[in-house]
XYZ file of C-alpha atoms in Angstrom:
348
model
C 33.600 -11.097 -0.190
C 32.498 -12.472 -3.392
C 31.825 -9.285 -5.319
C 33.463 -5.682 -6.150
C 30.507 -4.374 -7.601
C 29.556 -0.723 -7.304
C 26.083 -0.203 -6.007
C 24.774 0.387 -9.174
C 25.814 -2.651 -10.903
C 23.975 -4.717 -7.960
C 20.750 -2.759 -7.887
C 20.552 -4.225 -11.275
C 21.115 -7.535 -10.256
C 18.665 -6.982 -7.264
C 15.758 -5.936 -9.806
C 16.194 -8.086 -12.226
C 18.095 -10.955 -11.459
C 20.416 -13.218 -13.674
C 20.027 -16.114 -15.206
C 23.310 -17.928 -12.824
C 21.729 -16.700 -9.798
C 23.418 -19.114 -7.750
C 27.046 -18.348 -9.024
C 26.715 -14.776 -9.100
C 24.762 -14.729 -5.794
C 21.895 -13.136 -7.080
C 18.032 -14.271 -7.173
C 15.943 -14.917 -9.444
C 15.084 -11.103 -9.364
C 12.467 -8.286 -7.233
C 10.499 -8.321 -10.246
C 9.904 -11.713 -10.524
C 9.659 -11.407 -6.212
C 7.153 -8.857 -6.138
C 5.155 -9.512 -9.248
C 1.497 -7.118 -10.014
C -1.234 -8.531 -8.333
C -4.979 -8.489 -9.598
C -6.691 -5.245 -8.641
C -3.458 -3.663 -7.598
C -1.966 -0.387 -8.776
C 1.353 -1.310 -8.306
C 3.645 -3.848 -6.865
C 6.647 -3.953 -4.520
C 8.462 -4.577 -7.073
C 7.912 -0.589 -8.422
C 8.302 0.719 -4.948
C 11.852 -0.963 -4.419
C 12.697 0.293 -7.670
C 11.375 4.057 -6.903
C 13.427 4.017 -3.882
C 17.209 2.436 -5.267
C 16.286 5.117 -8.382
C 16.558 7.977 -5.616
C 20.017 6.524 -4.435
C 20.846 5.940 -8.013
C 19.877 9.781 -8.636
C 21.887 11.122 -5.337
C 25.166 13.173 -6.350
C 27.584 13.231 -3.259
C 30.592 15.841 -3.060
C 33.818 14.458 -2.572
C 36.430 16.509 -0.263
C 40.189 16.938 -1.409
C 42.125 13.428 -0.799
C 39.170 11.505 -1.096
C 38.391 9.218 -3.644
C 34.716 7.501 -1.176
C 32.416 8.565 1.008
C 29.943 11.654 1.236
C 31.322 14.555 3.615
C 30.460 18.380 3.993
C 33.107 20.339 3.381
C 34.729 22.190 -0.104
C 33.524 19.767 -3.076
C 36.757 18.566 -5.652
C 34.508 16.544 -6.959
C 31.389 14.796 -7.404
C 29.470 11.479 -8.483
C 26.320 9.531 -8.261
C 26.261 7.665 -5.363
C 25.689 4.309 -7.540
C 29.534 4.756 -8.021
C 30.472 3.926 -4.749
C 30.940 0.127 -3.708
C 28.850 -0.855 -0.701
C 31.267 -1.281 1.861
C 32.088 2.811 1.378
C 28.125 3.744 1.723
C 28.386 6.117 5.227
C 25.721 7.056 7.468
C 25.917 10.609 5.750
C 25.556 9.255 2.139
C 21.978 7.930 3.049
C 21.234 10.892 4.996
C 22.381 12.673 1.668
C 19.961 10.345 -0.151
C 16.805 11.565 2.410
C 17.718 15.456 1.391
C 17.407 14.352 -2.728
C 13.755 12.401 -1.796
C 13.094 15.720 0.180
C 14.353 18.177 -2.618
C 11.951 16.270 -5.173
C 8.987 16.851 -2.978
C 8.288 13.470 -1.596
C 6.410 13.348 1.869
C 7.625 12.611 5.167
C 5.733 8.850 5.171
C 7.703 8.391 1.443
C 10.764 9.592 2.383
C 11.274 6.999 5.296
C 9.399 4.251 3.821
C 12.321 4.522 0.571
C 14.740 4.831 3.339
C 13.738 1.564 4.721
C 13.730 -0.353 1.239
C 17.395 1.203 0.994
C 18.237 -1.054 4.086
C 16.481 -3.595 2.967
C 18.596 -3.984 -0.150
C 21.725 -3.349 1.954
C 20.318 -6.551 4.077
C 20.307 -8.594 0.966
C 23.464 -7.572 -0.361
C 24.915 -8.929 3.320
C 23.105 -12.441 2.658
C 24.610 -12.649 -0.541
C 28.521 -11.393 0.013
C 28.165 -8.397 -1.238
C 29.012 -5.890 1.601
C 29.572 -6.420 5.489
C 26.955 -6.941 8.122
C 28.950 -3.275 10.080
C 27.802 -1.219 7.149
C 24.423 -2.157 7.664
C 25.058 -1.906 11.722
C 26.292 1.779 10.808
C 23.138 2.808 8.380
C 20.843 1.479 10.838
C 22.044 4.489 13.256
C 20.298 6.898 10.660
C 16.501 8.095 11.954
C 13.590 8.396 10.273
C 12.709 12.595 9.155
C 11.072 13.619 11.695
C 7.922 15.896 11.470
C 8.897 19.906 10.765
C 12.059 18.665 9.463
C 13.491 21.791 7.055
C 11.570 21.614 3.825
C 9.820 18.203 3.512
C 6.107 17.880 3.158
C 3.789 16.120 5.327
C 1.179 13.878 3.718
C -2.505 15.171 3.568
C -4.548 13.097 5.856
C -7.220 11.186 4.290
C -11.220 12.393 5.956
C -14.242 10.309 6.097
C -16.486 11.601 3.461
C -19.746 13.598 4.376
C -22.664 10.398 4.138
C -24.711 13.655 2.055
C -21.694 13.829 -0.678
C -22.116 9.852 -1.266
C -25.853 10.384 -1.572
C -25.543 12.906 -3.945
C -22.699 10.630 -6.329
C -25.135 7.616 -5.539
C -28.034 9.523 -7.977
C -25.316 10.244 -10.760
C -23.808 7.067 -10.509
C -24.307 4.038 -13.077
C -26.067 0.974 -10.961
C -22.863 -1.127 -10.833
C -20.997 2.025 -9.210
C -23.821 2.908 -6.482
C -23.623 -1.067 -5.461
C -20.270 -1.197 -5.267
C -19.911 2.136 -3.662
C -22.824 0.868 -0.811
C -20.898 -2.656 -0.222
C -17.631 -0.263 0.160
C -19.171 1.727 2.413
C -21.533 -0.864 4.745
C -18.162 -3.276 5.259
C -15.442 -0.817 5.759
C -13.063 -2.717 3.018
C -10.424 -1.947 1.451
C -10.699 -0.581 -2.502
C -8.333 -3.170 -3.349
C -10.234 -5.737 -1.350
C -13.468 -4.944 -3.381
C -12.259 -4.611 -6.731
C -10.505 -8.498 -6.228
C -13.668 -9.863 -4.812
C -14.689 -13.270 -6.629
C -17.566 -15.796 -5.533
C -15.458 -18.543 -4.790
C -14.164 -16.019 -1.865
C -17.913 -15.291 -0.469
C -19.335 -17.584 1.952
C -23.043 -17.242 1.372
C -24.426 -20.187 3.624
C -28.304 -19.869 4.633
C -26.950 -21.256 7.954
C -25.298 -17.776 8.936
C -27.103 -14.398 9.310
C -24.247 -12.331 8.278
C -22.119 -13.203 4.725
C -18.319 -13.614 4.937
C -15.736 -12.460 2.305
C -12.610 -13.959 2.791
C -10.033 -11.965 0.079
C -7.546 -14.322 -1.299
C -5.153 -11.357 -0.848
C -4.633 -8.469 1.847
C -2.556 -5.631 2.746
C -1.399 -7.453 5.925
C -1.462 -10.902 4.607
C 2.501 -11.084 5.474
C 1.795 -11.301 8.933
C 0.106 -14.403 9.012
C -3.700 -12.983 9.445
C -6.580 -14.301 7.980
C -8.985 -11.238 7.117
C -12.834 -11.949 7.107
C -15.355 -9.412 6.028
C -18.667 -9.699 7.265
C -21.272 -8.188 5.349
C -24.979 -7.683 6.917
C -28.115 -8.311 5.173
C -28.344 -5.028 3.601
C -24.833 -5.514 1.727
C -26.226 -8.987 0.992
C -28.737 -7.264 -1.354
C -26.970 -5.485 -2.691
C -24.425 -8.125 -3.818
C -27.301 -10.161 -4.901
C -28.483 -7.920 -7.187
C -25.067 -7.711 -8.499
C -24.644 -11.135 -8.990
C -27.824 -11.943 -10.430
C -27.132 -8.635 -13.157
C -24.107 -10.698 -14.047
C -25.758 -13.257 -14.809
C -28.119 -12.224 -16.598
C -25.208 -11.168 -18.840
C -23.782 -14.065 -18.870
C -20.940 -13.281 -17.161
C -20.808 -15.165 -13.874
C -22.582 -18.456 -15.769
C -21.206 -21.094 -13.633
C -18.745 -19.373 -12.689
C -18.682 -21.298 -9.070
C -18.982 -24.720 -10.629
C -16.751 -24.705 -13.685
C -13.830 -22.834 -11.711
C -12.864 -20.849 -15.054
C -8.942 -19.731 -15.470
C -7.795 -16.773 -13.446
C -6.942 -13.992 -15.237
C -8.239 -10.080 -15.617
C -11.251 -11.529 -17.150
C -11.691 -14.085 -14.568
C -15.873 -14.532 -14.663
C -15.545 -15.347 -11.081
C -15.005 -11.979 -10.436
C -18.215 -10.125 -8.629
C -17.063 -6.226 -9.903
C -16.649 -5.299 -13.541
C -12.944 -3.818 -12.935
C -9.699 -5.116 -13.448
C -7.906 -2.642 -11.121
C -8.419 -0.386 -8.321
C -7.369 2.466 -10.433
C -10.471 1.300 -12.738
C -13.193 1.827 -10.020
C -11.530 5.083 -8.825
C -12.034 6.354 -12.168
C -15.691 5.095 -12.130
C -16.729 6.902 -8.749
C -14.592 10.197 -9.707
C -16.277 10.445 -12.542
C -19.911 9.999 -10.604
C -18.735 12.328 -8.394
C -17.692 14.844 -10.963
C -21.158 14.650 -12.453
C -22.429 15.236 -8.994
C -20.356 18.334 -8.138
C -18.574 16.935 -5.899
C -14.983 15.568 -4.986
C -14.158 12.270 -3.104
C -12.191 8.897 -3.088
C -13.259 5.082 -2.252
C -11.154 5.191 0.264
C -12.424 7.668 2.367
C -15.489 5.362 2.418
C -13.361 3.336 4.807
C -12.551 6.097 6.925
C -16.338 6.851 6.914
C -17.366 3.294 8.379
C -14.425 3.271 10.831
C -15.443 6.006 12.404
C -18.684 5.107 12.745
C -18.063 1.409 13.745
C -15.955 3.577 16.750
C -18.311 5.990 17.536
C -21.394 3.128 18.136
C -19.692 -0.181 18.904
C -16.198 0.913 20.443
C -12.567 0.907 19.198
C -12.135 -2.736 19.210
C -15.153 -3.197 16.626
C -13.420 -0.883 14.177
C -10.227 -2.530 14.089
C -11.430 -5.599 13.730
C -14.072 -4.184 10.803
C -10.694 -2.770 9.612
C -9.214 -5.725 9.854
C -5.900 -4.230 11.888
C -4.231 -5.707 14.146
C -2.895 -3.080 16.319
C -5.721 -0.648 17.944
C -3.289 2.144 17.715
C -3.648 2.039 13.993
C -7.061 2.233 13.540
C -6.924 5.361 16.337
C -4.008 6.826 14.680
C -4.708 6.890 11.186
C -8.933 6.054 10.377
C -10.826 7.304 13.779
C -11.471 10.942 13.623
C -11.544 12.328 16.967
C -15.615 12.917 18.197
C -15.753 16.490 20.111
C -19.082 15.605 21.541
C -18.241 15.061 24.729
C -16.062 18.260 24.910
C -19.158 20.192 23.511
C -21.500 18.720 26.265
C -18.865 20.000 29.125
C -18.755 23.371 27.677
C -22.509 24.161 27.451
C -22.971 22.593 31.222
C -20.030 23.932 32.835
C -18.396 26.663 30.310
């Protein structure tokens, strides 16, 4: 082994890192691993740190005569579970960790996602010395919270909106928004992917009826999967229009030839926002003025649906850009009752 560490001592050297990485056998830090990307709200970075706070913040009971290790039984005394070293973490300390995620109202999906970063940090620790490959072999035997486990919360699914709520934001909304709200909703992107969008990433050939948008980032980019967007004439105007607006202001002036620095204020950039949480804010408050209540993102549930409902299940993945089927079934296709309504007025 080439550390004694407590947990809490190598979290910090997880996050951030030290300057003799290769002595210490650290890295050169998550932070600097998982840095902020343009248009996102957060990085992995934050959600590694999120979940090691929760072990951090986990206060195990300690049984008379020992001195490790979480067990039930009459507490002599207690500690944060950042005290322990990580060859003394047990099956039941992480278990202990999912009750603290549930007692501060996280979700079923957070819970076990933050359980999984947990191992993941146990898996580096391994690479690096730090703790033996058998506690990792004995946390892995800890499941996932199952649904109507004792007091957690399940996650509110995310609807399609109503096509009439959109119409009614698109009259409130400033000419920017209602563009990039009709692009959103015509391609089925992701927020992220529109907010990011830049020319150099739009393939605008005469040659080719439909446009392609190829984002220079993606949610499932670490599998090795090149997403394309198509976009159909009508999303084509509407990006024209766009463009040409930008222009106009100056904005996007030669933005394609000069190849400007990236940046927040990159000119390349087709939307106005910096960050997804910036055209959120621009369509809630559209919305708001419209009477209404909705996120971009149920725009994507909107066109998968759709893309489902006329073209099949294997056009809305791939309009989703998932891999897996079951995905796009699971968690963006709302189930269609037709059918079921046809049987019941013929045979019912």
């Amino acid at each position: 082994m080439i550390s004694t560490n407590t947990l809490g001592t190598l979290i910090d050297l997880y996050m951030d890192g030290e300057p003799d990485w290769r002595t210490s056998g650290g890295w050169h830090g998550a932070r600097n691993e998982y840095p902020v990307r343009e248009g996102s709200r957060n990085s992995e970075a934050d959600n590694m740190k999120y979940a090691l706070r929760d072990l951090r913040n986990t206060i195990i009971n300690l049984k008379v005569g020992e001195d490790s290790a979480t067990r039930t039984g009459l507490a002599a005394a207690s500690h944060h579970l950042e005290d322990l070293h990580p060859d003394h973490f047990q099956p039941a300390d992480l278990r202990a960790v999912q009750r603290h995620m549930i007692g501060i109202g996280l979700c079923r999906n957070q819970v076990n996602d933050r359980k999984n970063r947990i191992l993941r940090f146990f898996r580096w620790m391994v690479s690096y010395g730090h703790c033996e490959q058998s506690t990792v072999d004995r946390l892995l035997n800890v499941t996932a919270v199952k649904p109507h486990y004792p007091g957690v919360r399940e996650s509110k699914p995310v609807k399609s909106v109503d096509p009439s709520i959109v119409k009614k934001t698109l009259k409130c909304a400033r000419p920017i928004v209602a563009r990039a709200i009709g692009v959103q909703m015509l391609t089925g992107m992701r927020p992220k992917e529109l907010v990011s969008m830049r020319l150099c990433d739009l393939r605008m050939s005469s040659s080719r009826e439909a446009w392609e948008y190829l984002p220079e980032h993606h949610k499932t980019e670490h599998k090795r999967v090149r997403r394309i967007i198509k976009m159909g004439p009508e999303a084509q105007t509407m990006l024209r229009e766009v463009i040409s607006w930008r222009v106009s202001q100056g904005e996007l002036a030669d933005g394609e030839v000069r190849m400007p620095r990236m940046g927040d204020d990159d000119p390349r950039k087709v939307w106005p926002w910096n960050t997804v949480n910036g055209y959120y804010q621009a369509v809630s408050s559209a919305a708001k003025r419209a009477g209404v209540k909705w996120s971009p993102n149920q725009l994507r549930h909107y066109t998968l649906t759709l893309a489902n409902a006329v073209l099949g299940l294997d056009t809305a993945a791939q309009v989703g850009g998932h891999t897996d089927k079951k995905t796009t079934q699971r968690h963006y296709v709302e189930p269609d009752n037709g059918l079921a309504e046809q049987f019941a007025l013929k045979f019912g």
